Short mmCIF file of C-alpha atoms in Angstrom, two decimals:
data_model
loop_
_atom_site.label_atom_id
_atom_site.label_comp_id
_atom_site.label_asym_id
_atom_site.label_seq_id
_atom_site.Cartn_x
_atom_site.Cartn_y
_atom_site.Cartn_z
CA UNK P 13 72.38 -20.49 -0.30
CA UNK P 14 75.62 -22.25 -2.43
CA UNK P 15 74.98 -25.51 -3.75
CA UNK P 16 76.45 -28.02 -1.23
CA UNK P 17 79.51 -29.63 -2.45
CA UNK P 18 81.25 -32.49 -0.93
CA UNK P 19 84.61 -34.25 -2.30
CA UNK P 20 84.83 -37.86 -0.53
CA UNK P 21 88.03 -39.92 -0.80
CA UNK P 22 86.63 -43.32 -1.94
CA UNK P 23 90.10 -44.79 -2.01
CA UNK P 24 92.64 -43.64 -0.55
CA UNK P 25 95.85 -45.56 -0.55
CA UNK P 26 94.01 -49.47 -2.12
CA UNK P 27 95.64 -51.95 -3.55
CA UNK P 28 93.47 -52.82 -6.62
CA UNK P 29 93.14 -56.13 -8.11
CA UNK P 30 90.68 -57.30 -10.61
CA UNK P 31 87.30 -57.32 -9.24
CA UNK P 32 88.43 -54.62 -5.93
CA UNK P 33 85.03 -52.23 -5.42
CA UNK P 34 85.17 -49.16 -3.38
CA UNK P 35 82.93 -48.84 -0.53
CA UNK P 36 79.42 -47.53 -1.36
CA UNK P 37 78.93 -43.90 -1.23
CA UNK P 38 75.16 -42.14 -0.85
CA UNK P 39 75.28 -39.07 -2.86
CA UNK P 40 71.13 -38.70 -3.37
CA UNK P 41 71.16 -35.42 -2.81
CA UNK P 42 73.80 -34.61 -5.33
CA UNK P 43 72.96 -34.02 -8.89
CA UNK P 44 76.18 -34.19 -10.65
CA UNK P 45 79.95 -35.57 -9.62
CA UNK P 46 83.53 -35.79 -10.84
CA UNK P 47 85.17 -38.73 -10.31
CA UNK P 48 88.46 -38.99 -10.04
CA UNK P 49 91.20 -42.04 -10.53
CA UNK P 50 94.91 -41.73 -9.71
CA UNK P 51 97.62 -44.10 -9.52
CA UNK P 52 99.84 -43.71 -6.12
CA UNK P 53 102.06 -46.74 -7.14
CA UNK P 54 102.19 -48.54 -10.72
CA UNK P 55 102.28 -51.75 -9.50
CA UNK P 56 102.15 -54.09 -12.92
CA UNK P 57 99.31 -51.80 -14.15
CA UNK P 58 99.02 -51.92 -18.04
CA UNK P 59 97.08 -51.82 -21.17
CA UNK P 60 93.55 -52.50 -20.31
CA UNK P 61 93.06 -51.47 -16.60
CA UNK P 62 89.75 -50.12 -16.26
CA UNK P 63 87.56 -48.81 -13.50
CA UNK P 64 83.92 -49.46 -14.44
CA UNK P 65 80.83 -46.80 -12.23
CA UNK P 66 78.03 -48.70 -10.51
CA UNK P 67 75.15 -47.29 -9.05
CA UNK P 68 72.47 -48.84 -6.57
CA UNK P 69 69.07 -48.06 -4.83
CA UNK P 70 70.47 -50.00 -1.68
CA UNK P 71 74.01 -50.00 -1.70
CA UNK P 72 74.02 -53.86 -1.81
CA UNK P 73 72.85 -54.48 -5.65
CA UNK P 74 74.89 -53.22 -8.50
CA UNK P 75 74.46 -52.17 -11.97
CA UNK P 76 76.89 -50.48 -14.51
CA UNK P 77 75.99 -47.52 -14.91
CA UNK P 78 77.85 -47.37 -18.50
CA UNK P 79 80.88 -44.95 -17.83
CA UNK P 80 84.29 -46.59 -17.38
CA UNK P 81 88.00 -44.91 -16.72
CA UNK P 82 91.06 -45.76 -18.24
CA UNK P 83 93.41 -46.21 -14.84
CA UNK P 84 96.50 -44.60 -15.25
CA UNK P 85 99.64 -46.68 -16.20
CA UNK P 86 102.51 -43.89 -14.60
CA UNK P 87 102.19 -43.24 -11.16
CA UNK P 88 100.49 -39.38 -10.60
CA UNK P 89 98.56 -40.19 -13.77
CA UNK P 90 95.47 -39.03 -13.51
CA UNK P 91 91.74 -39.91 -15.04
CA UNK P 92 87.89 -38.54 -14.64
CA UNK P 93 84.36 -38.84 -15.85
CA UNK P 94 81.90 -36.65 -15.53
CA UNK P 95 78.64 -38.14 -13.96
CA UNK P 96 75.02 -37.23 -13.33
CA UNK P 97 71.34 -38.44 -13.04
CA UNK P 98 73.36 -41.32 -10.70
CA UNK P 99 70.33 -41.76 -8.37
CA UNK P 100 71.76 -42.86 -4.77
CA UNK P 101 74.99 -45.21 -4.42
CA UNK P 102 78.16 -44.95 -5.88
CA UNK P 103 80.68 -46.66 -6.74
CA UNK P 104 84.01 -47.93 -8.91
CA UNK P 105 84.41 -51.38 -9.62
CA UNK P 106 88.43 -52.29 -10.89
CA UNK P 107 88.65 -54.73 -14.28
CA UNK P 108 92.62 -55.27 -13.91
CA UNK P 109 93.07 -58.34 -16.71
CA UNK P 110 96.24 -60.39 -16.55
CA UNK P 111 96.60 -60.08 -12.44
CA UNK P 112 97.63 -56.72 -12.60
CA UNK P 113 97.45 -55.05 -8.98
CA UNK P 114 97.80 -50.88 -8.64
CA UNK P 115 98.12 -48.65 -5.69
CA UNK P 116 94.93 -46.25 -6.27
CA UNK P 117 93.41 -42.92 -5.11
CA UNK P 118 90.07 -42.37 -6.19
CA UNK P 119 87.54 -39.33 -5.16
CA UNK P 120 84.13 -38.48 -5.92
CA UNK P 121 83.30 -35.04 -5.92
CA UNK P 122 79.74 -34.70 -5.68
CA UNK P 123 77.77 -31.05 -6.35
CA UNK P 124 74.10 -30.14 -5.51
CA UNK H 21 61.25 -28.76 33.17
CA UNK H 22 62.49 -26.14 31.14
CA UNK H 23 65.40 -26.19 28.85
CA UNK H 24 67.49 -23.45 28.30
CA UNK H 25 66.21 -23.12 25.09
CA UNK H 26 62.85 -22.62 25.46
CA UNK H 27 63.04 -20.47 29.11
CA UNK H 28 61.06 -17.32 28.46
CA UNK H 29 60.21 -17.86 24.85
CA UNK H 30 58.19 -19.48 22.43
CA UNK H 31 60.29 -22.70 22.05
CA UNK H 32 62.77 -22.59 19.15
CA UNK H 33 61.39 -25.41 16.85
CA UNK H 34 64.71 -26.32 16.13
CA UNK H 35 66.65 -25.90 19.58
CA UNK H 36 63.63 -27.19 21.75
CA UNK H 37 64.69 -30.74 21.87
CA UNK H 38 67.69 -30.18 22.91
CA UNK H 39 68.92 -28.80 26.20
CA UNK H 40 71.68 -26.68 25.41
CA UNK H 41 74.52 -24.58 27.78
CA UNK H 42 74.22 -21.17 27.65
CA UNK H 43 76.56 -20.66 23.94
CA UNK H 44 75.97 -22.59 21.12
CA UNK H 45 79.19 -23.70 19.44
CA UNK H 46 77.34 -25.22 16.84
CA UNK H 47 74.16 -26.78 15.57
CA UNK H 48 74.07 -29.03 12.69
CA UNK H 49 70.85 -30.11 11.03
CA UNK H 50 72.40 -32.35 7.93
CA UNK H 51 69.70 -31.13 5.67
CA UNK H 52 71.56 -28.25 5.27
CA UNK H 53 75.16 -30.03 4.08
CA UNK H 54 78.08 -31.77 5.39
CA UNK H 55 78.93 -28.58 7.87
CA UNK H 56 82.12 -29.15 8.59
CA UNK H 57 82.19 -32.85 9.19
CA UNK H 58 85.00 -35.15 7.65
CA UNK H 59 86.86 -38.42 7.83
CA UNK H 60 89.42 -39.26 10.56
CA UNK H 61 92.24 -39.57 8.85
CA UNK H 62 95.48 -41.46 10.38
CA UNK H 63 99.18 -39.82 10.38
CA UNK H 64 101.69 -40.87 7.90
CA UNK H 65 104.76 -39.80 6.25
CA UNK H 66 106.02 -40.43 2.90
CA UNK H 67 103.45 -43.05 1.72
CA UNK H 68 99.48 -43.75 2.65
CA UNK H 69 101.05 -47.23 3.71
CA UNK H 70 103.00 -45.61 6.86
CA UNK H 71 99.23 -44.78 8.05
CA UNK H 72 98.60 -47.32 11.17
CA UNK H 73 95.73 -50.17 9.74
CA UNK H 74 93.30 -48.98 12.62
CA UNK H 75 92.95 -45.68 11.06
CA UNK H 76 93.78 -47.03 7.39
CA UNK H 77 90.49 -48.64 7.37
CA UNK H 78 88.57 -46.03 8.15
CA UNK H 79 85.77 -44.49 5.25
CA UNK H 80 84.44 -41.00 4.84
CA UNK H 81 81.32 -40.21 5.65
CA UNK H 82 78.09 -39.16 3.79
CA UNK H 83 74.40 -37.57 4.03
CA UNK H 84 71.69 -40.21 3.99
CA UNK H 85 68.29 -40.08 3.45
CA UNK H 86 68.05 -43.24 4.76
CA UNK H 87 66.56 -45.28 2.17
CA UNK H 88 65.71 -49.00 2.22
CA UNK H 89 65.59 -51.64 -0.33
CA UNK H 90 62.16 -52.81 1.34
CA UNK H 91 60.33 -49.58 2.79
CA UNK H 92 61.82 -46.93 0.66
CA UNK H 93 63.01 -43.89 2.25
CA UNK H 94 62.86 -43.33 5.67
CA UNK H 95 64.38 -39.94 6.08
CA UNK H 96 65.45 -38.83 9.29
CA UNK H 97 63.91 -36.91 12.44
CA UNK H 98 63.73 -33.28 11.00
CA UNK H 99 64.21 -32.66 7.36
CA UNK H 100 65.10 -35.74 4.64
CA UNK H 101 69.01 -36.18 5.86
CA UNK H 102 71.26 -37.26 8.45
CA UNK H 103 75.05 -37.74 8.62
CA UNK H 104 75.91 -41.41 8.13
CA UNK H 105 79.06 -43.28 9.00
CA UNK H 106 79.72 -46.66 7.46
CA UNK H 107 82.05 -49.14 8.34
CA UNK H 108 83.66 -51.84 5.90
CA UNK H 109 81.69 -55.31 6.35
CA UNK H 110 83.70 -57.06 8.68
CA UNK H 111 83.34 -58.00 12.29
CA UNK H 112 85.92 -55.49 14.38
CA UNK H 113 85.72 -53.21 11.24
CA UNK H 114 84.97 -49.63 11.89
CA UNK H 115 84.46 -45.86 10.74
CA UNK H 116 85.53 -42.86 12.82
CA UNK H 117 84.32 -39.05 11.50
CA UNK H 118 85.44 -36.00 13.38
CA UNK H 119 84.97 -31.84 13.64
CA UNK H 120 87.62 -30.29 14.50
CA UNK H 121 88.00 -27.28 16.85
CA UNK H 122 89.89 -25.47 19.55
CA UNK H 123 87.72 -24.25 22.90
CA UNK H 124 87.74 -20.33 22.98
CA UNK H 125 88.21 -20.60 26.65
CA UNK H 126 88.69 -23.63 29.09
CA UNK H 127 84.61 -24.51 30.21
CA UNK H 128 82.47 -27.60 30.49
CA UNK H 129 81.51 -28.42 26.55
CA UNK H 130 77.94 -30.47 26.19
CA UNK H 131 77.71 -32.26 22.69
CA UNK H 132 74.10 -33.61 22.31
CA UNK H 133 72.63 -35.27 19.16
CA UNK H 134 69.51 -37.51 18.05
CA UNK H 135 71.42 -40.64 16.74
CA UNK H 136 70.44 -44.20 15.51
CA UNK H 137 72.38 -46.85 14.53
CA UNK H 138 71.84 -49.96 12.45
CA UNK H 139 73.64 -53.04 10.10
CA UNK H 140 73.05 -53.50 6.52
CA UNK H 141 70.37 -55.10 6.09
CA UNK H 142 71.61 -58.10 3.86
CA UNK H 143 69.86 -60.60 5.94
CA UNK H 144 66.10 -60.55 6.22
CA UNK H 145 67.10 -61.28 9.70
CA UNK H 146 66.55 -59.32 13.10
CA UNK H 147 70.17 -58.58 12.68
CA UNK H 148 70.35 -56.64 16.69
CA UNK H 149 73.59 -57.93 17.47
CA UNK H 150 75.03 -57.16 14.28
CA UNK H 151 76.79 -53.66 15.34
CA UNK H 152 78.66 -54.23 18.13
CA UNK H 153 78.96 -50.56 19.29
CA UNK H 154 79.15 -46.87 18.86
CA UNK H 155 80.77 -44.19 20.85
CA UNK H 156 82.14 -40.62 20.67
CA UNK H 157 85.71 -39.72 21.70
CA UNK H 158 86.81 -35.68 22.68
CA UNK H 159 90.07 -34.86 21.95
CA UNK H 160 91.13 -31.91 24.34
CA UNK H 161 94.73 -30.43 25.26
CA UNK H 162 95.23 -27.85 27.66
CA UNK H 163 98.49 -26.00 28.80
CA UNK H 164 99.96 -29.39 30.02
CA UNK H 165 97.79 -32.22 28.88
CA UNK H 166 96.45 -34.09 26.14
CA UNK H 167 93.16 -35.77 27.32
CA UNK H 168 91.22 -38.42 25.40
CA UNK H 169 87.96 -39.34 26.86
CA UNK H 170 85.86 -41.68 25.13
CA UNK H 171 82.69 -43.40 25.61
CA UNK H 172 80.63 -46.20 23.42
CA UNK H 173 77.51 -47.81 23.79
CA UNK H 174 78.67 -51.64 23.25
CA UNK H 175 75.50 -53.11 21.83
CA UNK H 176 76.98 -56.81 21.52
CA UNK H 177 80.20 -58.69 21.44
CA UNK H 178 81.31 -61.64 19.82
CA UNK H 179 77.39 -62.64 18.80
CA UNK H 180 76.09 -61.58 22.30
CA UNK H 181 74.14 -58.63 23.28
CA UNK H 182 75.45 -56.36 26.17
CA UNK H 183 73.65 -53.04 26.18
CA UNK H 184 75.89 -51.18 28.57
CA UNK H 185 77.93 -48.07 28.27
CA UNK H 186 81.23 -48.60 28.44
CA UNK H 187 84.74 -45.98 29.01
CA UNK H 188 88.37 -46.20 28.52
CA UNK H 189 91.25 -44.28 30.49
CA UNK H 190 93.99 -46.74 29.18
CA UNK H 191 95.44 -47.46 25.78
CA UNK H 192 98.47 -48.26 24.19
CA UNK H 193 101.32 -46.93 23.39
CA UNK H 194 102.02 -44.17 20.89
CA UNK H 195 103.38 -45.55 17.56
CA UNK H 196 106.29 -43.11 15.47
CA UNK H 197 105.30 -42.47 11.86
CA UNK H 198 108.33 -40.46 11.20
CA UNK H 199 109.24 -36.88 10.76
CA UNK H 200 108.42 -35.82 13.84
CA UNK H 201 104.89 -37.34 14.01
CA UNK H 202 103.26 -39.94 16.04
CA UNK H 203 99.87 -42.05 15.80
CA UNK H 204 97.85 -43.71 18.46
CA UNK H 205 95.59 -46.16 17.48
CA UNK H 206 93.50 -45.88 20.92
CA UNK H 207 90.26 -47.21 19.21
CA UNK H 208 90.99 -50.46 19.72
CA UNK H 209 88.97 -53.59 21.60
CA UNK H 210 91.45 -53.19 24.21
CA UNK H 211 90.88 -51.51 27.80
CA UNK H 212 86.78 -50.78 27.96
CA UNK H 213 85.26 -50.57 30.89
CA UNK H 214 81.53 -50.96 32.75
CA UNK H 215 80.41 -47.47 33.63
CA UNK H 216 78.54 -48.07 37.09
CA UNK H 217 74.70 -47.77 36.01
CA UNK H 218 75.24 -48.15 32.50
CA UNK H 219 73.18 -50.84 31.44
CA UNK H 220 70.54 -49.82 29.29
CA UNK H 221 68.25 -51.46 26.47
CA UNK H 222 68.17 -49.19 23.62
CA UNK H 223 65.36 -49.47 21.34
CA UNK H 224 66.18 -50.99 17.94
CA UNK H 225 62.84 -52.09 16.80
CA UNK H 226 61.74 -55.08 14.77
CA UNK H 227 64.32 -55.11 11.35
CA UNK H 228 67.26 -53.85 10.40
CA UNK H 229 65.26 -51.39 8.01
CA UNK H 230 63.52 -49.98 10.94
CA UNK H 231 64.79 -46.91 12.39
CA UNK H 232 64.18 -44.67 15.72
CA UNK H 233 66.04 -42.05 16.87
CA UNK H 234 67.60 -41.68 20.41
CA UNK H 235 69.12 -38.57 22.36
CA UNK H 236 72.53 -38.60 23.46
CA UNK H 237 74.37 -36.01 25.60
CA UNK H 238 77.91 -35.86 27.29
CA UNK H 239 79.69 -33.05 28.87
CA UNK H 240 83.29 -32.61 29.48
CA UNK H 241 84.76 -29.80 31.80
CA UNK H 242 87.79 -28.32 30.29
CA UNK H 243 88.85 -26.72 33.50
CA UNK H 244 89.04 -30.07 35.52
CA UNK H 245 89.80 -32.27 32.62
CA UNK H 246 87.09 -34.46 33.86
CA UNK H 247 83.92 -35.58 32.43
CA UNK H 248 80.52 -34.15 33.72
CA UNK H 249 77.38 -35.52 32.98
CA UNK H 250 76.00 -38.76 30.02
CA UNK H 251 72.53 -38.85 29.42
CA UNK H 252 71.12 -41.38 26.84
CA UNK H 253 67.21 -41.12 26.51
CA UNK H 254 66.07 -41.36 30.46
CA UNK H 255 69.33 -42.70 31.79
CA UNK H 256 71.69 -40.12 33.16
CA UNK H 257 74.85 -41.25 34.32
CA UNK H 258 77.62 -39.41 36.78
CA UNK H 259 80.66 -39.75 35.19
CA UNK H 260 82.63 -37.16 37.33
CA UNK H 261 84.71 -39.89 38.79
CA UNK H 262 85.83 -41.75 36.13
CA UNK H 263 89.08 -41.34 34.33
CA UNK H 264 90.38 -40.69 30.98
CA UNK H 265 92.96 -41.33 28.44
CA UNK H 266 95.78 -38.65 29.65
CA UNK H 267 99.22 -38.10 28.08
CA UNK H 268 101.75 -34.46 28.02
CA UNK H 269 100.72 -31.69 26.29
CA UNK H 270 101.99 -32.34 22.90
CA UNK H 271 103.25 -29.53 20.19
CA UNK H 272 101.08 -27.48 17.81
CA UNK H 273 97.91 -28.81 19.53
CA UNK H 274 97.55 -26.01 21.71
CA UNK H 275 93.25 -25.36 22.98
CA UNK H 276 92.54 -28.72 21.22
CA UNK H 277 89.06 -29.41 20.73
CA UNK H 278 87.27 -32.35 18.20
CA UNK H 279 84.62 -34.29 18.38
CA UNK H 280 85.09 -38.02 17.13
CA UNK H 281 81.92 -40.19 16.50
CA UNK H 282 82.83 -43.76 16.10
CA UNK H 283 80.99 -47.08 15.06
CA UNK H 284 82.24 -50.72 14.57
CA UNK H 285 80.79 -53.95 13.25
CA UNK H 286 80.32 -57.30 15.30
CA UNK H 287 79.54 -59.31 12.34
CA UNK H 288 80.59 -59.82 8.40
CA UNK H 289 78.09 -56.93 7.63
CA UNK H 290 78.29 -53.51 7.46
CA UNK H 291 77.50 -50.96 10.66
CA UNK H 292 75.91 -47.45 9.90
CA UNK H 293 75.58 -45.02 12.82
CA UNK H 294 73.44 -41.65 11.76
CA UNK H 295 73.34 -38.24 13.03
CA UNK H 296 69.65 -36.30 12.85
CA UNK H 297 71.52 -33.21 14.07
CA UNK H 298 74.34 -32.41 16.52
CA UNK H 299 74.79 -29.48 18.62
CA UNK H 300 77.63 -28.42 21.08
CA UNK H 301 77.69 -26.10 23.51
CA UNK H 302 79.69 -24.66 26.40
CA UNK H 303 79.53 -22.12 29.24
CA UNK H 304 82.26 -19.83 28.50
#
């Protein structure tokens, strides 16, 4: 049988400010994932705008998980990290210093 | 009594507890994948901020093993996964997941699944009026109509528990996105009503991290456009006489058929409805 694969839109269309989390995502039965950042609208993104991974056992308490992306400045700009070894939730948490706000797509595509 | 699937036969250990029509349109057992299922997602043109809010909202969903902060995993009836929708926290928030479809021929289609739902368990509370209720909508067009009958078990509204199953043959209006394309945002509070017989008390058990599963079975007969048969555990309702959401045939939509699970929230929490496995099948 192919390894199941599953790409999930974790934001589609979100107006990120500092602090914005996407909705958590159970991927336990995936072992690796790509996810993916891009900006739909620049908004006053700028130098600095990060989106940070979390995982969780429960989907209501949150660690880093230690990978971050750079979110793109120029609207269709695109970012990824490569994840794996995640465990069960997923999920990005924005860092947007200085009240910046962006108009985000992000997707997690997830890989048995 | 016999079901169809076990007449004659040593009973299928995967088809026995359900009670199929003669042709299986599918069976989905979410330990093997995702198989086919995907988020509702709402029309728009130009930019993702044309799409209506009801169906902005809306998240996609996942497999789930089901596990708990407190018990650890529970897994789900057969095999380790089910399909799980998840609404945003919010009360009136909700998640709706589809399959999409068209009937090979016009017949009465029987969807049937083991289901549970329950809140996120952020309270170390009972938490039982948390989810206010779940439902599934078909989305059929024939020759001349479009035909949207929907159901939903309302579990509680506005703090208070109801238990009843509910339908809804009016909606609003159709909203224009542009280009050519419409949206109708018929998910709505607005325009349930009491199906005769449909009270029922559902077992939730003792927590929020407790989970049983439940069967569930509606039919719908293309033919008539009309409802058949709901059957939730023991209760079996007639719905032959009720009505349902009806509008013109509309273009490139011809032999519609999808299958829309829903779930909202009644309080600032989360609602998950899961799927053990889902089968449909029809008597063409």
């Amino acid at each position: 049988m192919l390894a199941e694969s599953y790409t999930a839109v974790i934001a589609r269309g979100e107006d990120w400010v500092d602090g914005s989390t996407t909705e958590p995502y159970e991927a336990s039965w995936a072992r690796e994932a790509i996810i993916m950042v891009r900006t739909l609208e620049a908004g006053t993104l700028g130098a600095g705008a990060k989106a940070h991974v979390q995982i969780s056992l429960d989907g209501m308490r949150w660690v880093d998980e230690g990978t971050s992306l750079a979110i793109p400045t120029e609207v269709d700009g695109v970012s990824m990290a490569r994840l794996g070894h995640f465990g069960h939730y997923l999920r990005l948490r924005a860092e947007l210093p200085d009240s910046m706000t962006g108009f985000m797509l992000a997707t997690l595509s997830l890989k048995a | 009594m016999i079901s169809t699937s076990q007449a004659g036969q040593r009973p299928d250990i995967n088809l026995s507890r359900f009670d199929p029509l003669p042709r299986i349109m599918f069976y989905d057992d979410f330990s093997q994948g995702m198989s086919g299922w995907t988020e509702l997602l709402g029309n728009y043109t130009g930019s993702l901020r044309t799409m209506h809010p009801g169906y902005k909202q809306f998240t996609p969903p996942m497999l789930s093993n089901l596990t708990q902060w407190d018990g650890g995993t529970h897994g789900a009836l057969t095999g380790s996964y089910a399909l799980k929708l998840a609404s945003r926290p919010g009360r009136g928030s909700q998640t709706v997941s589809l399959k999409r479809m068209t009937f090979p021929r016009a017949c009465t289609m029987q969807l049937e699944c083991f289901f549970t739902y329950k809140p996120e368990a952020t309270q170390l509370e009972l938490s039982d009026s948390d989810v206010r209720s779940w439902g599934v909508v078909f989305d059929v067009q024939d020759s001349k109509h479009r035909v949207l009958p929907q159901v939903r078990y309302l579990n509680a509204l506005d703090g208070k528990l109801q238990n009843k199953w509910q339908y809804k043959e009016q909606s609003v209006d159709f909203d224009n996105v542009g280009d050519r394309t419409v949206t109708i945002y018929h998910y709505g509070e607005e325009n349930w009503k009491d199906i005769p017989g449909g009270h029922q008390l559902i077992c939730y058990n003792e927590i929020p991290t407790k989970v049983n599963w439940h069967y569930f079975r509606l039919g719908f007969d293309i033919r008539t456009l009309r409802y058949t048969e709901l059957q939730c555990n023991d209760l079996v309702l007639d719905l032959s006489g009720l009505g349902t959401l009806k509008f013109d045939a509309m273009p490139n939509l011809q032999n519609l058929f999808n299958v829309i699970p829903f779930v909202d929230s009644d309080s600032d929490r989360r609602a998950f409805l899961y799927f053990d496995s889902i089968l449909l099948s029809g008597d063409w």
